[in-house]
PDB file of C-alpha atoms and ligand atoms in Angstrom:
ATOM      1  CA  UNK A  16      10.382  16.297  49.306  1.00 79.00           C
ATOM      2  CA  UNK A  17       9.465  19.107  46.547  1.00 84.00           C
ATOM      3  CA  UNK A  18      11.794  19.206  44.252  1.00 85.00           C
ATOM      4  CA  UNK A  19      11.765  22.570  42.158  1.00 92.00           C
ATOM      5  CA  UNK A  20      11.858  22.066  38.005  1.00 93.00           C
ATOM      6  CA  UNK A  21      13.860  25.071  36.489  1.00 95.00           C
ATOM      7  CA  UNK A  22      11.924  27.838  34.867  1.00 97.00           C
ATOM      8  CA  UNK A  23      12.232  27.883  31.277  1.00 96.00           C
ATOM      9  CA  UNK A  24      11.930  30.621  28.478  1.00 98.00           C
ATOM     10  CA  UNK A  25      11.194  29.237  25.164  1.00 98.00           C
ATOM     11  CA  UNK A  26      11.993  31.210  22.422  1.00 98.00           C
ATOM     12  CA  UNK A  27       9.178  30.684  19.154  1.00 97.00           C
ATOM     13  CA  UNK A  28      11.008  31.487  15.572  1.00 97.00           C
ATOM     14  CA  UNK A  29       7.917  32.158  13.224  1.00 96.00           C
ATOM     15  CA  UNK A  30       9.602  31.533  10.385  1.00 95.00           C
ATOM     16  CA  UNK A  31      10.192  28.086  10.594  1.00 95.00           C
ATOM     17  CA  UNK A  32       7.305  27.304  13.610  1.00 95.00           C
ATOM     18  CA  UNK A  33      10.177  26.046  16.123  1.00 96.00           C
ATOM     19  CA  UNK A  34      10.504  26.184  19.831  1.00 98.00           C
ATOM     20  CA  UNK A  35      13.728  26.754  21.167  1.00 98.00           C
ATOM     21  CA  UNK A  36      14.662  24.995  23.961  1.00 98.00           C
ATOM     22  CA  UNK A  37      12.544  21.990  23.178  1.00 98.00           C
ATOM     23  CA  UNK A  38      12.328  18.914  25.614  1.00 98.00           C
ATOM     24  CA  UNK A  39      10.841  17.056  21.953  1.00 98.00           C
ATOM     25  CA  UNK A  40       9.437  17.138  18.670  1.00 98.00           C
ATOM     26  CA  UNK A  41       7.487  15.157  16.703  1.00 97.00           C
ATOM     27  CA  UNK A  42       6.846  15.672  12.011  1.00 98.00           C
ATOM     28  CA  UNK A  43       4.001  14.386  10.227  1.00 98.00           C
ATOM     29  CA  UNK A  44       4.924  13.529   6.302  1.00 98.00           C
ATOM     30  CA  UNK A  45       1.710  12.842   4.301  1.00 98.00           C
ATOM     31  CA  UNK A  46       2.117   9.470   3.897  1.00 98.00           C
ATOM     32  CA  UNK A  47       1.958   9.274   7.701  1.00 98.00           C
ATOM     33  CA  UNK A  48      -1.978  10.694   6.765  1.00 97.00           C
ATOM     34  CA  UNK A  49      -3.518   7.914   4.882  1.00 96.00           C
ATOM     35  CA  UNK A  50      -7.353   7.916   5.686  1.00 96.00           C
ATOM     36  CA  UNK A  51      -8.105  11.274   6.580  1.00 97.00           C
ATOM     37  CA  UNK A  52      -9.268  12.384   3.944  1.00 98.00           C
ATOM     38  CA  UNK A  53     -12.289  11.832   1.992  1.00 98.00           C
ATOM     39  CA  UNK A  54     -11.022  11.457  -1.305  1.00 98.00           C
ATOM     40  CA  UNK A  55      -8.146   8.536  -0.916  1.00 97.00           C
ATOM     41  CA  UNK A  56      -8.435   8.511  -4.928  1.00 98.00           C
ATOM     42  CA  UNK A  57      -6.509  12.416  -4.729  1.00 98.00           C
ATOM     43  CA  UNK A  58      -4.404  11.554  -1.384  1.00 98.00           C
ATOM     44  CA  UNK A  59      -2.813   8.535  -3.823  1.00 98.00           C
ATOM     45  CA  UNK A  60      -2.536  10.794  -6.752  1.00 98.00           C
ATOM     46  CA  UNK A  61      -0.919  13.240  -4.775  1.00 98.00           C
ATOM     47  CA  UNK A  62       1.817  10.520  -2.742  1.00 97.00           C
ATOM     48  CA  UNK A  63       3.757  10.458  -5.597  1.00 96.00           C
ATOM     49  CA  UNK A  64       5.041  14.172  -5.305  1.00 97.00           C
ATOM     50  CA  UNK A  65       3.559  14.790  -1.716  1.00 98.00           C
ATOM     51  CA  UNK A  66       4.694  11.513   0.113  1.00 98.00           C
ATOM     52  CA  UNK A  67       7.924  11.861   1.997  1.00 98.00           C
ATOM     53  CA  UNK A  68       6.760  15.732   2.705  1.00 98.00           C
ATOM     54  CA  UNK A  69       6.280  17.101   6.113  1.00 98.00           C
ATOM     55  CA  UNK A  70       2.991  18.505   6.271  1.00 98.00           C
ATOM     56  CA  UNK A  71       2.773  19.297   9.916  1.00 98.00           C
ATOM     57  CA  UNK A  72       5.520  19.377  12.742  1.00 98.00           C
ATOM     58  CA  UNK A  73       5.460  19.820  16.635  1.00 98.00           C
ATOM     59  CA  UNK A  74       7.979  21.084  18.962  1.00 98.00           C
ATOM     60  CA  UNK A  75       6.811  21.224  22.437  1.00 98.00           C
ATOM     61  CA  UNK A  76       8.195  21.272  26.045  1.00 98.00           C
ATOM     62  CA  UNK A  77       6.887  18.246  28.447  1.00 97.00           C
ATOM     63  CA  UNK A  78       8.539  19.341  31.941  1.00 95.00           C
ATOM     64  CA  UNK A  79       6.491  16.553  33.519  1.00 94.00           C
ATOM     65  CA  UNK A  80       3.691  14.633  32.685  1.00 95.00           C
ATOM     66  CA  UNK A  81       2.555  15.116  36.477  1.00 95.00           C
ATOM     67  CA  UNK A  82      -1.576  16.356  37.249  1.00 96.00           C
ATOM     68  CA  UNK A  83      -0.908  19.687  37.836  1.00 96.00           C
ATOM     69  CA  UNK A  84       1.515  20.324  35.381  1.00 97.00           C
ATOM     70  CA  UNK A  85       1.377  22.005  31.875  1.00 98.00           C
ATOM     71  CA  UNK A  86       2.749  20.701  27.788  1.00 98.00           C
ATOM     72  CA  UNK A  87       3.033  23.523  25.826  1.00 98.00           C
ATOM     73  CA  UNK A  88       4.716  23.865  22.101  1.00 98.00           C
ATOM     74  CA  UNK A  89       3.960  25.174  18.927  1.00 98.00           C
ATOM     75  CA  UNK A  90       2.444  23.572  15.781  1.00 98.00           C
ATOM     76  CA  UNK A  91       3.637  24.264  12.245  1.00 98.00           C
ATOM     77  CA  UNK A  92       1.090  22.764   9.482  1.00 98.00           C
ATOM     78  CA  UNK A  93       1.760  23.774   5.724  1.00 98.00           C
ATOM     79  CA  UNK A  94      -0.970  24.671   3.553  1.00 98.00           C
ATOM     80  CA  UNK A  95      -2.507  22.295   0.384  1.00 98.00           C
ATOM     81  CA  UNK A  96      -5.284  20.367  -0.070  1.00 98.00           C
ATOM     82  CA  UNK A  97      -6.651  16.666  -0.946  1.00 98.00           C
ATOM     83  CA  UNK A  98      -8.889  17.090  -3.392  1.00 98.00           C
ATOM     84  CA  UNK A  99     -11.001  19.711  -1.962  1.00 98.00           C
ATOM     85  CA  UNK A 100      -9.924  19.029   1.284  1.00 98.00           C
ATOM     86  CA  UNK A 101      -7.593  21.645   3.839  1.00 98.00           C
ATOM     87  CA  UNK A 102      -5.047  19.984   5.817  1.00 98.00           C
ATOM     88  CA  UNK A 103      -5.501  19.019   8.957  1.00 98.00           C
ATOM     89  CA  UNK A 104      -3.964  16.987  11.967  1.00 98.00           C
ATOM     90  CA  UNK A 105      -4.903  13.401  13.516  1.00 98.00           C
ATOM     91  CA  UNK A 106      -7.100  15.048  15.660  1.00 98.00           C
ATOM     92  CA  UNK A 107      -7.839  13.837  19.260  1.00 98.00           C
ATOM     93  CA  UNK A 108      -9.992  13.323  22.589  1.00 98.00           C
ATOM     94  CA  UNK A 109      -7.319  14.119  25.467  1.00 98.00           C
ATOM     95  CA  UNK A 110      -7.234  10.131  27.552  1.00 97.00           C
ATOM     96  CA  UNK A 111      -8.409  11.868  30.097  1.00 97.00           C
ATOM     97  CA  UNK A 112     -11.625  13.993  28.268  1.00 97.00           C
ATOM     98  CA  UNK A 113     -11.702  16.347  31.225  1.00 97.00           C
ATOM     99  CA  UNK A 114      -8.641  18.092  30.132  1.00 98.00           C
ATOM    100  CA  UNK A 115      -8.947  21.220  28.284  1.00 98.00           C
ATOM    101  CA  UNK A 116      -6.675  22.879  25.676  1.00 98.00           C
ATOM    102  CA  UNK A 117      -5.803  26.597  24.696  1.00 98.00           C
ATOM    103  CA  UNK A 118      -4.447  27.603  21.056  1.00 98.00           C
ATOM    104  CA  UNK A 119      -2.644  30.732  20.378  1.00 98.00           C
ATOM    105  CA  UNK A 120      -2.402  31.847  16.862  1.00 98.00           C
ATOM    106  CA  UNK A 121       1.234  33.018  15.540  1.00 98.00           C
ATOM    107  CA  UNK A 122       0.898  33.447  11.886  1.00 98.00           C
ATOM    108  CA  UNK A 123      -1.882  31.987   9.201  1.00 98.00           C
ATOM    109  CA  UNK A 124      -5.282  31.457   8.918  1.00 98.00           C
ATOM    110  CA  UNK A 125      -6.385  27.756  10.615  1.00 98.00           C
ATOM    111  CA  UNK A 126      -9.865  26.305  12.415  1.00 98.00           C
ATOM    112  CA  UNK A 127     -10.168  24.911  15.137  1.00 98.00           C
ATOM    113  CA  UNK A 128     -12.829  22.049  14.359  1.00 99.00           C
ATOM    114  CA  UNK A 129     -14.297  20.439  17.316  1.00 99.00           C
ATOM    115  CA  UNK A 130     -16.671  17.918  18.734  1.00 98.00           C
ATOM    116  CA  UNK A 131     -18.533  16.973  21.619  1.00 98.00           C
ATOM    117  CA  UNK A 132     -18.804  13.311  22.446  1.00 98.00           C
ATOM    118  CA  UNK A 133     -22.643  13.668  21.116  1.00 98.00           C
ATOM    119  CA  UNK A 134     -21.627  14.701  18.146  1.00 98.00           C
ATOM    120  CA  UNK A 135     -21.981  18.845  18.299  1.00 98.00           C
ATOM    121  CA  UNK A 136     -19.695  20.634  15.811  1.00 98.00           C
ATOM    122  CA  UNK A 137     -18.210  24.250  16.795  1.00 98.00           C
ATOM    123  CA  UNK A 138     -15.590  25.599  14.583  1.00 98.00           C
ATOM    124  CA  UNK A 139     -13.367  28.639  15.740  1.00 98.00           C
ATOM    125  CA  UNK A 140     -10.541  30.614  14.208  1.00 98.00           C
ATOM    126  CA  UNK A 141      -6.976  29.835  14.525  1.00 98.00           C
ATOM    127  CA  UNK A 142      -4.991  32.981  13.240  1.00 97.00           C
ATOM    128  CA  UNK A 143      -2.999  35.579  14.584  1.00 98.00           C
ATOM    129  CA  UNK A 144      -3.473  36.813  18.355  1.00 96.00           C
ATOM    130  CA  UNK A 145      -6.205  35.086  18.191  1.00 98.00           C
ATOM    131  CA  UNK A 146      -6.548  32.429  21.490  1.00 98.00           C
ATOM    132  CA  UNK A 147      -9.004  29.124  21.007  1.00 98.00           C
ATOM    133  CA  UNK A 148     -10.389  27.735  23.985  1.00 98.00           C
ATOM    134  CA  UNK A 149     -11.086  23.919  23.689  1.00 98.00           C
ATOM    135  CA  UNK A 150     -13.166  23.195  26.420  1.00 98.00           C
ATOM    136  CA  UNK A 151     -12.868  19.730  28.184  1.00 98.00           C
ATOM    137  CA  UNK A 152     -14.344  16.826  26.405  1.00 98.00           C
ATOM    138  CA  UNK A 153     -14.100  18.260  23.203  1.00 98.00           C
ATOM    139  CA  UNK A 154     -12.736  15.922  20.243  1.00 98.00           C
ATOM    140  CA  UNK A 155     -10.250  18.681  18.304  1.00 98.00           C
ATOM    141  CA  UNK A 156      -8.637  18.837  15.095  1.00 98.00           C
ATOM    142  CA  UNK A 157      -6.386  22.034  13.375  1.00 98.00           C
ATOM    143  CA  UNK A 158      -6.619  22.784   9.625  1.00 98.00           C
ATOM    144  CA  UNK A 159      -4.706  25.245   7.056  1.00 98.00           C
ATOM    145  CA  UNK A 160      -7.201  27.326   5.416  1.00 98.00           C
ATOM    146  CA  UNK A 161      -4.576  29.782   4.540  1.00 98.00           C
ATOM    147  CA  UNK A 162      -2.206  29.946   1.489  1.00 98.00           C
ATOM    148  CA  UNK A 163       0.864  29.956   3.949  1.00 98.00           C
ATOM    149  CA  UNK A 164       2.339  27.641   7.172  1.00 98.00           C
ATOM    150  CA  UNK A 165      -0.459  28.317  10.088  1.00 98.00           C
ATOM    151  CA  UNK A 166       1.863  28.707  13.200  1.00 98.00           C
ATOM    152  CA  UNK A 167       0.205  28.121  16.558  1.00 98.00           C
ATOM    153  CA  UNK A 168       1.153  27.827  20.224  1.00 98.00           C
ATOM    154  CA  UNK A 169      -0.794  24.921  22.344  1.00 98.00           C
ATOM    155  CA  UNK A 170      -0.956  24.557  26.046  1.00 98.00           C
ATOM    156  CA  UNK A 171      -2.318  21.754  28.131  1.00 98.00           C
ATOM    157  CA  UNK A 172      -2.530  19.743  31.402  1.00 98.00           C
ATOM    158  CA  UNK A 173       0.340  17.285  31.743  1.00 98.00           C
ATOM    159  CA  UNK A 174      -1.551  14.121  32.596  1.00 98.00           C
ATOM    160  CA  UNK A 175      -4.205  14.642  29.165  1.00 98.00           C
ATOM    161  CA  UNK A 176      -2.719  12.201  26.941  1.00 98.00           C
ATOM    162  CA  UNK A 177      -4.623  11.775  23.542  1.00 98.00           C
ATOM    163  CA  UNK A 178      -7.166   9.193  22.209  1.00 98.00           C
ATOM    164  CA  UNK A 179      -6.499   9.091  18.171  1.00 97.00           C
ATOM    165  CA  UNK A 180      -8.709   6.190  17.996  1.00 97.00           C
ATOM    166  CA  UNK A 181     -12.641   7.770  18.571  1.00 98.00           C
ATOM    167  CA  UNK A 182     -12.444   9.667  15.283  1.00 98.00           C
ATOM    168  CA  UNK A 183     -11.793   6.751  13.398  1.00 97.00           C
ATOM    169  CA  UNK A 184     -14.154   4.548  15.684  1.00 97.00           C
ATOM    170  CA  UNK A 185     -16.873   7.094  14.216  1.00 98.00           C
ATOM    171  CA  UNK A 186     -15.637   7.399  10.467  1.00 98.00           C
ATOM    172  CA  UNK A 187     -14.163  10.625  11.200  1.00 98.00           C
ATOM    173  CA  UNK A 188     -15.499  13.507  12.633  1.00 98.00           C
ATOM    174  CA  UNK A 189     -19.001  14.571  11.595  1.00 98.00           C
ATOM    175  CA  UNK A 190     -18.146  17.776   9.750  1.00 98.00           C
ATOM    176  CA  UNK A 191     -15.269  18.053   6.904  1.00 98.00           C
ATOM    177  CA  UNK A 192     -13.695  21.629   5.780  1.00 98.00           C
ATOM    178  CA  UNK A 193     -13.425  21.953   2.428  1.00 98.00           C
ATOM    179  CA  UNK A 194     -12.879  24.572  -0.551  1.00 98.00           C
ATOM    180  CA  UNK A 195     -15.859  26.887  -1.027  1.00 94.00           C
ATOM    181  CA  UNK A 196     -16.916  29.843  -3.015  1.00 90.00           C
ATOM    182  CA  UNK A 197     -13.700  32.478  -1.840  1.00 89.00           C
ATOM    183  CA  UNK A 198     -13.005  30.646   0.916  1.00 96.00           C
ATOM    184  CA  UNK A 199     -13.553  27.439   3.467  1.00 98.00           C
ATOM    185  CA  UNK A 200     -17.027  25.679   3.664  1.00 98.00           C
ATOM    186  CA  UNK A 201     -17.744  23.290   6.162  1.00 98.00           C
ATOM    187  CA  UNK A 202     -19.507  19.540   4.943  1.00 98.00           C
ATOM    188  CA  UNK A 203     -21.508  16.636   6.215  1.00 98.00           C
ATOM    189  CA  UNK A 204     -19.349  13.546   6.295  1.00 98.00           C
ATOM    190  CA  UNK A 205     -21.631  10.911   4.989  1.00 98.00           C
ATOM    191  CA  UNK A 206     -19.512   8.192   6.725  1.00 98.00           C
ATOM    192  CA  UNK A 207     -19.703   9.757  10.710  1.00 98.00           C
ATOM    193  CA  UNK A 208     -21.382   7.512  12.997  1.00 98.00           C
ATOM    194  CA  UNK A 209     -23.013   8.439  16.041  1.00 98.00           C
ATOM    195  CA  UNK A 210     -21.133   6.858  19.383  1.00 98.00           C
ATOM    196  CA  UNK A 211     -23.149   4.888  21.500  1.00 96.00           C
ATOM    197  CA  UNK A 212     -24.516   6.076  24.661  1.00 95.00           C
ATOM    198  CA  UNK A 213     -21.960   3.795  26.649  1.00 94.00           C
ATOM    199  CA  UNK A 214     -18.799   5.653  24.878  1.00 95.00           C
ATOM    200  CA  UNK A 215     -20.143   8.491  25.791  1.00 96.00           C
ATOM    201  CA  UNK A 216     -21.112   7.627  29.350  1.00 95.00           C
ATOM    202  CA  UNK A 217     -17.254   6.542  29.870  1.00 95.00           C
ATOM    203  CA  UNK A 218     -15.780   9.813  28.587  1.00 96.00           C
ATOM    204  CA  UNK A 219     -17.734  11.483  31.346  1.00 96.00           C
ATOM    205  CA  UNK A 220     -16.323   9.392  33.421  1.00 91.00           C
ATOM    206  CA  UNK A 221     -18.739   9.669  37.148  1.00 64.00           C
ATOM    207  CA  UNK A 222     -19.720  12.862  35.966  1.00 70.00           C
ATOM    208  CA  UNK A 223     -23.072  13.605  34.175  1.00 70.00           C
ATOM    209  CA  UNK A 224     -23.623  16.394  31.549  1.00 78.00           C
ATOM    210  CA  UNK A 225     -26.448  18.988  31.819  1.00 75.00           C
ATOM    211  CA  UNK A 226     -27.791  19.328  28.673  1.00 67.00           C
ATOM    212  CA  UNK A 227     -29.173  23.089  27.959  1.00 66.00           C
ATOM    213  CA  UNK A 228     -32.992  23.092  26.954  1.00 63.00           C
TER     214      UNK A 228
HETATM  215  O1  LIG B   3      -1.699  15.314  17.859  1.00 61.97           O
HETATM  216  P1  LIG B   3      -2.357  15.714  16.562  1.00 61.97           P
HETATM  217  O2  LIG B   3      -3.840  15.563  16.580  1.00 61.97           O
HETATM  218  O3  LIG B   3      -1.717  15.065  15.403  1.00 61.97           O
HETATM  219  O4  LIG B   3      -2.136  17.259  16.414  1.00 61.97           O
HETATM  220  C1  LIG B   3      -0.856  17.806  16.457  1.00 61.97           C
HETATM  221  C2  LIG B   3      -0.648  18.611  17.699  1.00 61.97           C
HETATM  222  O5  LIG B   3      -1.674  19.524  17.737  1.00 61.97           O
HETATM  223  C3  LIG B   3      -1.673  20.366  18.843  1.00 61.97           C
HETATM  224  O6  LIG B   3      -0.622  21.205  18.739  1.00 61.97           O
HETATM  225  C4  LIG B   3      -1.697  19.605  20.111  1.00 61.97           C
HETATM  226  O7  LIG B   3      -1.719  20.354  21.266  1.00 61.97           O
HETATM  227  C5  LIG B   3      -0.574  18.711  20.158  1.00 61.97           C
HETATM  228  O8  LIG B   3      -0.586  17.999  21.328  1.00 61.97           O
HETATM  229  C6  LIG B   3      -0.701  17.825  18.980  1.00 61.97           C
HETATM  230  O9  LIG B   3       0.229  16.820  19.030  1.00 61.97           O
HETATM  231 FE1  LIG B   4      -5.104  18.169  22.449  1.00 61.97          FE
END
């Protein structure tokens, strides 16, 4: 028998990047980032004063984690860099790659960096009223390139799940944002591997990709 969950409102406070009414919640610190970053020379300098801080924090509201069902919270990250570096989150492939993802600015100025299991880079805007589309398959990451907290609502299938591991199976993603003249630049990183053509074939699971011409 269907049993009905109870709607729920969920109240977003911009000021501090909370959902009310939150089924969970989840806070990064920076020590918690170790290896994300290209320069690990500044990400120890800056432990010392940075360590126990939270740099980004997620409230969200997991009904169910049924197919056919929807996660949805809000992210807050702070702003600062390592080295020349924005912050940025883990970054993940959804367990299932099929599953897509939409971002809804609330307040700041963030990216959206993704990439396709073949390595393609697309970056989009994160900021205000502004709504990112990550398609399925797409490996995503958020970063700060604002002065303040970026504040941004997420929504996804219930069954995704996320895969932390393929960025660091490929020495992290293939592009890095950094610090550029007046504003963000995005970089080669030196250390990104290619996947192989099995990976690949796996996260498409039975289905093939048609590759535009
Ligand atoms: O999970 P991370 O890569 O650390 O990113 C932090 C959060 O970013 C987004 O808001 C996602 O939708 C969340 O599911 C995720 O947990
Ligand atoms: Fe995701």
């Amino acid at each position: 028998m269907t049993r009905l969950f109870e709607p729920t409102g969920c109240k977003v406070d911009l000021s501090t990047g909370a959902m009310g009414n939150a089924t969970g919640s989840y806070q990064k610190r920076f020590r918690d980032l170790d290896g994300l970053y290209a320069d690990a020379a500044a990400f120890e300098a800056m432990c010392a004063t940075w360590g126990e801080r939270i740099v980004y924090e997620v409230s969200e509201f997991r009904p169910t984690e049924q197919s056919g069902d929807l996660i949805f919270g809000v992210t807050r990250m702070a702003p600062g860099k390592v080295g020349d570096e924005y912050f940025m989150t883990r970054g993940h492939i959804h367990k299932q790659a099929d599953r897509p993802e939409i971002y809804y600015g609330q307040k700041g100025h963030g990216l959206m960096l993704m990439e396709s299991p073949e390595g393609e880079v697309r970056i989009l805007p994160v900021e205000a009223q502004t709504v990112c589309y990550v398609p399925p398959f797409w490996i995503h990451r958020s970063i700060n390139v604002g002065e303040d907290d970026l504040v941004m609502l997420f929504c996804y299938p219930a069954d995704s799940g996320q895969d932390y591991e393929i960025i660091a199976r490929s020495g992290g993603m293939r592009s890095r944002v950094v610090a550029g003249d007046g504003g963000w630049k995005e970089v080669d990183n030196p250390d990104w591997r290619p996947r192989d053509a099995k990976l690949i074939s796996a996260l498409y699971g039975q289905q093939s990709r048609t590759v535009p011409a």
